[in-house]
Tab-separated table of C-alpha atoms and ligand atoms in Angstrom:
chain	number	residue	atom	x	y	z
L	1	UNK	CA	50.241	45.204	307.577
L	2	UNK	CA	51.490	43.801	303.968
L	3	UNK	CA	52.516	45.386	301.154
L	4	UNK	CA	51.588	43.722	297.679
L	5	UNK	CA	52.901	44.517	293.847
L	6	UNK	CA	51.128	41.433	292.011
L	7	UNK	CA	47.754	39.862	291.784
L	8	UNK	CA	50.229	36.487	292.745
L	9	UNK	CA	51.431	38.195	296.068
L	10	UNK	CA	47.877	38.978	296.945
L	11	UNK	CA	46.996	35.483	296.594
L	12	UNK	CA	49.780	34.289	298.534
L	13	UNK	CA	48.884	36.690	301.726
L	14	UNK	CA	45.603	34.951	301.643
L	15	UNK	CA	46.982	31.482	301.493
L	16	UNK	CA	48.882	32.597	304.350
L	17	UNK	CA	45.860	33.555	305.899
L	18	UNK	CA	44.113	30.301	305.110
L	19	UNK	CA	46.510	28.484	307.083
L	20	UNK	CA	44.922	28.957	310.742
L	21	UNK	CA	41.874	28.955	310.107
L	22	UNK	CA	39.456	26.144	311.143
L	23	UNK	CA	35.661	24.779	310.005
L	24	UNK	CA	33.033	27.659	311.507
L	25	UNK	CA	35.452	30.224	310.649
L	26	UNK	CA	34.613	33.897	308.851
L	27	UNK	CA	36.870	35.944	307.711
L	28	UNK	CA	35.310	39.568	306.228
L	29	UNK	CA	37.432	41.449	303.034
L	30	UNK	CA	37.174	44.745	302.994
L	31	UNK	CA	37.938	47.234	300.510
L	32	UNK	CA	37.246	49.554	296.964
L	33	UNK	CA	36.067	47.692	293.979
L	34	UNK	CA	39.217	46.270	292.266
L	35	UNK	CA	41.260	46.187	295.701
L	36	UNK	CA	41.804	42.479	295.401
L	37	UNK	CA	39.543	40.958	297.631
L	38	UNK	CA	38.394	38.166	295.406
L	39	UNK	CA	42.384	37.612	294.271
L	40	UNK	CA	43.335	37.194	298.046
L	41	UNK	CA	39.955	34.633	298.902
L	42	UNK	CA	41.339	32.562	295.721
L	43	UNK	CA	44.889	32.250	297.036
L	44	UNK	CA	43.138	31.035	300.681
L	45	UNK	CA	40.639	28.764	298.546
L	46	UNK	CA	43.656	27.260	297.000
L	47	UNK	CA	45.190	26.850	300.345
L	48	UNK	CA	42.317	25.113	301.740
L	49	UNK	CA	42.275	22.383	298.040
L	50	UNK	CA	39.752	24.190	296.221
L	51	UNK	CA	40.347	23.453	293.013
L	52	UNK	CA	37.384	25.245	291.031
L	53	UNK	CA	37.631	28.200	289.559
L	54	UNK	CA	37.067	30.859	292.625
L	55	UNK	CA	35.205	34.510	291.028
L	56	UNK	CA	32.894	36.999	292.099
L	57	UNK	CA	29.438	35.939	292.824
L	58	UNK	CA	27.236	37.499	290.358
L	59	UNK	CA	23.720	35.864	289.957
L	60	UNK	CA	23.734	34.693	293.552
L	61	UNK	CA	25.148	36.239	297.309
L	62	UNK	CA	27.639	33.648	297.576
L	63	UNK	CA	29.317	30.397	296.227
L	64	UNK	CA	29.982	27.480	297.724
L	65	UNK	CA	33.351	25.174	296.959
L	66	UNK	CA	35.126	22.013	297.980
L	67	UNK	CA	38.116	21.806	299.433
L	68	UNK	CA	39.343	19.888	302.117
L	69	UNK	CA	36.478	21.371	304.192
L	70	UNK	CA	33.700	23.169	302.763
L	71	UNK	CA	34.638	26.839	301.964
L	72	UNK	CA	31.928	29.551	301.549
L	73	UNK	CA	32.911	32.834	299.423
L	74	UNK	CA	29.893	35.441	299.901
L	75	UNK	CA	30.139	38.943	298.255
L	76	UNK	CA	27.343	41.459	299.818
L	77	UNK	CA	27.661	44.047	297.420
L	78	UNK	CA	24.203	44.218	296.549
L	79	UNK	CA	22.984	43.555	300.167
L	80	UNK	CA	22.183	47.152	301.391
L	81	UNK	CA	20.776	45.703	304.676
L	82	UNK	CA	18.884	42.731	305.900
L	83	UNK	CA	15.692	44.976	306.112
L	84	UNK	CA	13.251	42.506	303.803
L	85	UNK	CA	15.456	40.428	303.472
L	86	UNK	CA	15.076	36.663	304.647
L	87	UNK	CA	16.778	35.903	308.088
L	88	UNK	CA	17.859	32.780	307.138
L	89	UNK	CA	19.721	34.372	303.908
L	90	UNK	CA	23.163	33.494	304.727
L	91	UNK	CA	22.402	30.008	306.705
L	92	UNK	CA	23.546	27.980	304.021
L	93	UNK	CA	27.028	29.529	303.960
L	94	UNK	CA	28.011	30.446	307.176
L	95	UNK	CA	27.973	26.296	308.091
L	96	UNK	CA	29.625	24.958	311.606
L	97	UNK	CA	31.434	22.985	308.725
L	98	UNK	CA	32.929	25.459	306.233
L	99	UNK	CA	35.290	28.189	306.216
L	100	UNK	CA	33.480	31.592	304.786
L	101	UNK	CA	35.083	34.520	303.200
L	102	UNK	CA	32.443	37.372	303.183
L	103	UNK	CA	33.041	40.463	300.518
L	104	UNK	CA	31.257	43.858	301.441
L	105	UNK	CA	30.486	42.289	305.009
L	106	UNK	CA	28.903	45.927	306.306
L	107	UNK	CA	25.316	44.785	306.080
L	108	UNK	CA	25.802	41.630	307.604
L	109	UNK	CA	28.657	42.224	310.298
L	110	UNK	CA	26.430	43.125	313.438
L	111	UNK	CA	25.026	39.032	312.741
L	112	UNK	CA	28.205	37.153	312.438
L	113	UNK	CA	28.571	35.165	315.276
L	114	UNK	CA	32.560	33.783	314.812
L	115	UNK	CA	35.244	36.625	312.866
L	116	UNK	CA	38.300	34.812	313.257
L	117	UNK	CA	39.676	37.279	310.569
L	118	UNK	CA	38.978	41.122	309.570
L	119	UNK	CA	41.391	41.969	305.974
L	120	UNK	CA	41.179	45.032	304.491
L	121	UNK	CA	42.655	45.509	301.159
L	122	UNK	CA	43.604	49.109	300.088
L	123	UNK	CA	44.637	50.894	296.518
L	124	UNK	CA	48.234	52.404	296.282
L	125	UNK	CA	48.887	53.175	293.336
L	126	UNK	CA	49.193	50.798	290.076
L	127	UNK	CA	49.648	47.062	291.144
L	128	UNK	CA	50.185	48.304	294.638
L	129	UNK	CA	47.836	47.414	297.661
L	130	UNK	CA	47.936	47.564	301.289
L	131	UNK	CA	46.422	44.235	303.177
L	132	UNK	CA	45.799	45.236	306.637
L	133	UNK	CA	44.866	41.940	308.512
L	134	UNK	CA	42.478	42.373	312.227
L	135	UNK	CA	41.818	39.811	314.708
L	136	UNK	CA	38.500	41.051	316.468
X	1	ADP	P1	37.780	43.005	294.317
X	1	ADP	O1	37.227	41.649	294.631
X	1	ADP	O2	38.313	43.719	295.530
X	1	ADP	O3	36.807	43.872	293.566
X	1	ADP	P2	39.473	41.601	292.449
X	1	ADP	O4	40.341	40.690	293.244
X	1	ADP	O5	38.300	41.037	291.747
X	1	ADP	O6	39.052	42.838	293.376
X	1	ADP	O7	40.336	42.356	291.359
X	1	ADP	C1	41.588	42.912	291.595
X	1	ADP	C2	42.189	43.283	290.253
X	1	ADP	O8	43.394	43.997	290.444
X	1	ADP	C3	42.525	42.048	289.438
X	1	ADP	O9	42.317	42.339	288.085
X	1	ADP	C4	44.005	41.861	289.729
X	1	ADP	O10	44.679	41.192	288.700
X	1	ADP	C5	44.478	43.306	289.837
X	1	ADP	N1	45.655	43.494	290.696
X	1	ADP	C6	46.767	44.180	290.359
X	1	ADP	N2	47.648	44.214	291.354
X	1	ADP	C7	47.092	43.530	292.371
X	1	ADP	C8	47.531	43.223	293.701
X	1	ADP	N3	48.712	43.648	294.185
X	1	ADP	N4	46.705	42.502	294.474
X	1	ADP	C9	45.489	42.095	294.004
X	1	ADP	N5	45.011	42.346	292.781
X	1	ADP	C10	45.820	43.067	291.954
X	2	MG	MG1	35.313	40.811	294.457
Protein backbone atom coordinates (compact mmCIF):
# COMPACT_ATOMS: atom_id res chain seq x y z
CA UNK A 1 0.00 0.00 0.00
CA UNK A 2 1.28 3.69 -1.15
CA UNK A 3 0.26 6.80 -0.31
CA UNK A 4 0.41 9.60 -3.12
CA UNK A 5 0.01 13.70 -2.90
CA UNK A 6 0.99 14.55 -6.69
CA UNK A 7 0.07 13.47 -10.14
CA UNK A 8 4.35 13.13 -10.23
CA UNK A 9 4.30 10.58 -7.25
CA UNK A 10 1.64 8.61 -8.98
CA UNK A 11 3.72 8.34 -11.93
CA UNK A 12 6.67 7.38 -10.11
CA UNK A 13 4.78 4.29 -8.21
CA UNK A 14 4.06 3.09 -11.65
CA UNK A 15 7.56 3.41 -12.93
CA UNK A 16 8.33 1.48 -9.98
CA UNK A 17 5.97 -0.92 -11.01
CA UNK A 18 7.26 -1.06 -14.56
CA UNK A 19 10.45 -2.23 -13.39
CA UNK A 20 9.68 -6.16 -13.06
CA UNK A 21 7.70 -6.61 -15.41
CA UNK A 22 8.52 -8.65 -18.57
CA UNK A 23 7.03 -9.01 -22.47
CA UNK A 24 3.43 -11.07 -22.02
CA UNK A 25 2.82 -9.22 -18.96
CA UNK A 26 -0.80 -7.51 -17.79
CA UNK A 27 -1.16 -5.50 -15.26
CA UNK A 28 -5.14 -4.34 -14.53
CA UNK A 29 -5.78 -0.47 -12.85
CA UNK A 30 -8.48 -0.24 -10.96
CA UNK A 31 -10.31 2.56 -9.62
CA UNK A 32 -13.08 5.83 -9.76
CA UNK A 33 -12.85 8.06 -12.72
CA UNK A 34 -10.08 10.63 -11.94
CA UNK A 35 -8.20 8.11 -9.47
CA UNK A 36 -5.06 8.26 -11.53
CA UNK A 37 -4.94 5.27 -13.39
CA UNK A 38 -3.86 6.72 -16.67
CA UNK A 39 -1.14 9.11 -14.57
CA UNK A 40 0.36 5.87 -12.97
CA UNK A 41 0.37 3.69 -16.71
CA UNK A 42 2.32 6.96 -18.05
CA UNK A 43 4.97 6.93 -15.33
CA UNK A 44 5.39 2.81 -16.18
CA UNK A 45 5.25 3.76 -20.06
CA UNK A 46 8.03 6.11 -19.37
CA UNK A 47 9.83 3.48 -17.49
CA UNK A 48 9.60 1.04 -20.18
CA UNK A 49 11.09 4.25 -23.11
CA UNK A 50 7.85 5.24 -24.32
CA UNK A 51 8.27 8.39 -25.38
CA UNK A 52 4.75 9.37 -26.96
CA UNK A 53 2.40 11.09 -25.38
CA UNK A 54 0.49 8.25 -23.12
CA UNK A 55 -3.72 9.41 -22.62
CA UNK A 56 -6.90 7.83 -22.34
CA UNK A 57 -8.12 5.87 -25.22
CA UNK A 58 -11.07 7.56 -26.56
CA UNK A 59 -12.06 6.59 -30.20
CA UNK A 60 -10.58 3.13 -29.80
CA UNK A 61 -10.30 0.23 -26.63
CA UNK A 62 -6.72 0.62 -26.44
CA UNK A 63 -3.39 2.18 -27.74
CA UNK A 64 -0.50 0.76 -28.65
CA UNK A 65 3.24 2.44 -27.98
CA UNK A 66 6.93 1.82 -28.41
CA UNK A 67 9.17 1.47 -25.97
CA UNK A 68 11.83 -0.78 -25.47
CA UNK A 69 9.24 -3.58 -25.90
CA UNK A 70 5.91 -3.04 -27.17
CA UNK A 71 3.55 -1.66 -24.43
CA UNK A 72 -0.28 -1.97 -24.75
CA UNK A 73 -2.53 0.63 -22.65
CA UNK A 74 -6.33 -0.63 -22.97
CA UNK A 75 -9.13 1.29 -21.10
CA UNK A 76 -12.55 -0.92 -20.98
CA UNK A 77 -14.72 1.65 -19.87
CA UNK A 78 -17.13 1.29 -22.48
CA UNK A 79 -16.81 -2.57 -22.62
CA UNK A 80 -19.88 -3.68 -20.51
CA UNK A 81 -19.12 -7.36 -21.38
CA UNK A 82 -17.81 -9.41 -24.22
CA UNK A 83 -21.48 -10.51 -24.98
CA UNK A 84 -21.46 -9.40 -29.00
CA UNK A 85 -18.55 -8.51 -28.86
CA UNK A 86 -15.71 -10.05 -31.15
CA UNK A 87 -13.53 -12.75 -29.34
CA UNK A 88 -10.61 -11.76 -30.86
CA UNK A 89 -11.19 -7.96 -29.56
CA UNK A 90 -8.25 -7.62 -27.43
CA UNK A 91 -5.73 -10.03 -29.55
CA UNK A 92 -3.88 -7.30 -30.88
CA UNK A 93 -2.92 -5.91 -27.46
CA UNK A 94 -2.51 -8.51 -25.17
CA UNK A 95 0.80 -9.73 -27.54
CA UNK A 96 3.41 -12.56 -26.11
CA UNK A 97 5.59 -9.41 -27.00
CA UNK A 98 4.22 -6.36 -25.16
CA UNK A 99 3.59 -5.30 -21.77
CA UNK A 100 -0.38 -4.30 -21.34
CA UNK A 101 -1.88 -2.01 -18.85
CA UNK A 102 -5.71 -2.66 -18.91
CA UNK A 103 -8.14 0.30 -17.37
CA UNK A 104 -11.71 -0.89 -16.18
CA UNK A 105 -10.42 -4.63 -16.60
CA UNK A 106 -13.99 -6.08 -14.99
CA UNK A 107 -15.37 -7.19 -18.32
CA UNK A 108 -12.41 -8.72 -19.50
CA UNK A 109 -10.67 -10.21 -16.25
CA UNK A 110 -12.24 -13.83 -16.26
CA UNK A 111 -10.08 -14.01 -20.07
CA UNK A 112 -6.71 -12.79 -19.11
CA UNK A 113 -4.51 -15.49 -19.22
CA UNK A 114 -1.05 -13.80 -17.43
CA UNK A 115 -1.87 -10.82 -14.35
CA UNK A 116 1.48 -10.29 -13.22
CA UNK A 117 0.01 -7.10 -11.53
CA UNK A 118 -3.53 -6.08 -9.90
CA UNK A 119 -3.26 -1.81 -8.80
CA UNK A 120 -5.98 -0.24 -7.48
CA UNK A 121 -5.95 3.42 -7.19
CA UNK A 122 -8.30 5.06 -4.57
CA UNK A 123 -9.60 8.90 -3.84
CA UNK A 124 -8.56 10.49 -0.42
CA UNK A 125 -9.22 13.53 -0.40
CA UNK A 126 -7.71 16.48 -2.73
CA UNK A 127 -4.39 15.32 -4.44
CA UNK A 128 -4.46 12.35 -2.17
CA UNK A 129 -4.76 8.64 -3.43
CA UNK A 130 -4.24 5.29 -2.12
CA UNK A 131 -2.32 2.72 -4.70
CA UNK A 132 -2.93 -0.64 -3.41
CA UNK A 133 -0.68 -3.00 -5.57
CA UNK A 134 -1.90 -7.25 -5.80
CA UNK A 135 0.05 -10.02 -7.11
CA UNK A 136 -2.69 -12.70 -8.10
P1 LIG B 1 -8.14 7.94 -14.38
O1 LIG B 1 -7.39 7.34 -15.53
O2 LIG B 1 -8.16 7.05 -13.17
O3 LIG B 1 -9.52 8.38 -14.75
P2 LIG B 1 -6.30 10.15 -14.67
O4 LIG B 1 -4.94 9.63 -14.38
O5 LIG B 1 -6.71 10.36 -16.07
O6 LIG B 1 -7.37 9.24 -13.88
O7 LIG B 1 -6.52 11.53 -13.92
C1 LIG B 1 -6.13 11.78 -12.61
C2 LIG B 1 -6.26 13.28 -12.38
O8 LIG B 1 -6.03 13.57 -11.01
C3 LIG B 1 -5.23 14.05 -13.18
O9 LIG B 1 -5.80 15.27 -13.57
C4 LIG B 1 -4.12 14.27 -12.16
O10 LIG B 1 -3.35 15.41 -12.44
C5 LIG B 1 -4.92 14.45 -10.88
N1 LIG B 1 -4.20 14.07 -9.66
C6 LIG B 1 -4.09 14.83 -8.55
N2 LIG B 1 -3.41 14.20 -7.59
C7 LIG B 1 -3.07 13.00 -8.09
C8 LIG B 1 -2.35 11.88 -7.56
N3 LIG B 1 -1.87 11.87 -6.30
N4 LIG B 1 -2.19 10.81 -8.35
C9 LIG B 1 -2.70 10.80 -9.62
N5 LIG B 1 -3.39 11.80 -10.18
C10 LIG B 1 -3.57 12.92 -9.42
MG1 LIG C 1 -7.96 6.78 -17.47
Amino acid sequence: MTRTSSSVETEEVGARIAEDLEPGDVVLVSGELGAGKTTLIRGACRALGVTDPVTSPTFTIGHRYRGRMPVSHLDLYRLEGLEGEDPGLLDDYLTDDAVAFVEWPLAVEPMLERVALGVELAHEGGDRRLITINRP
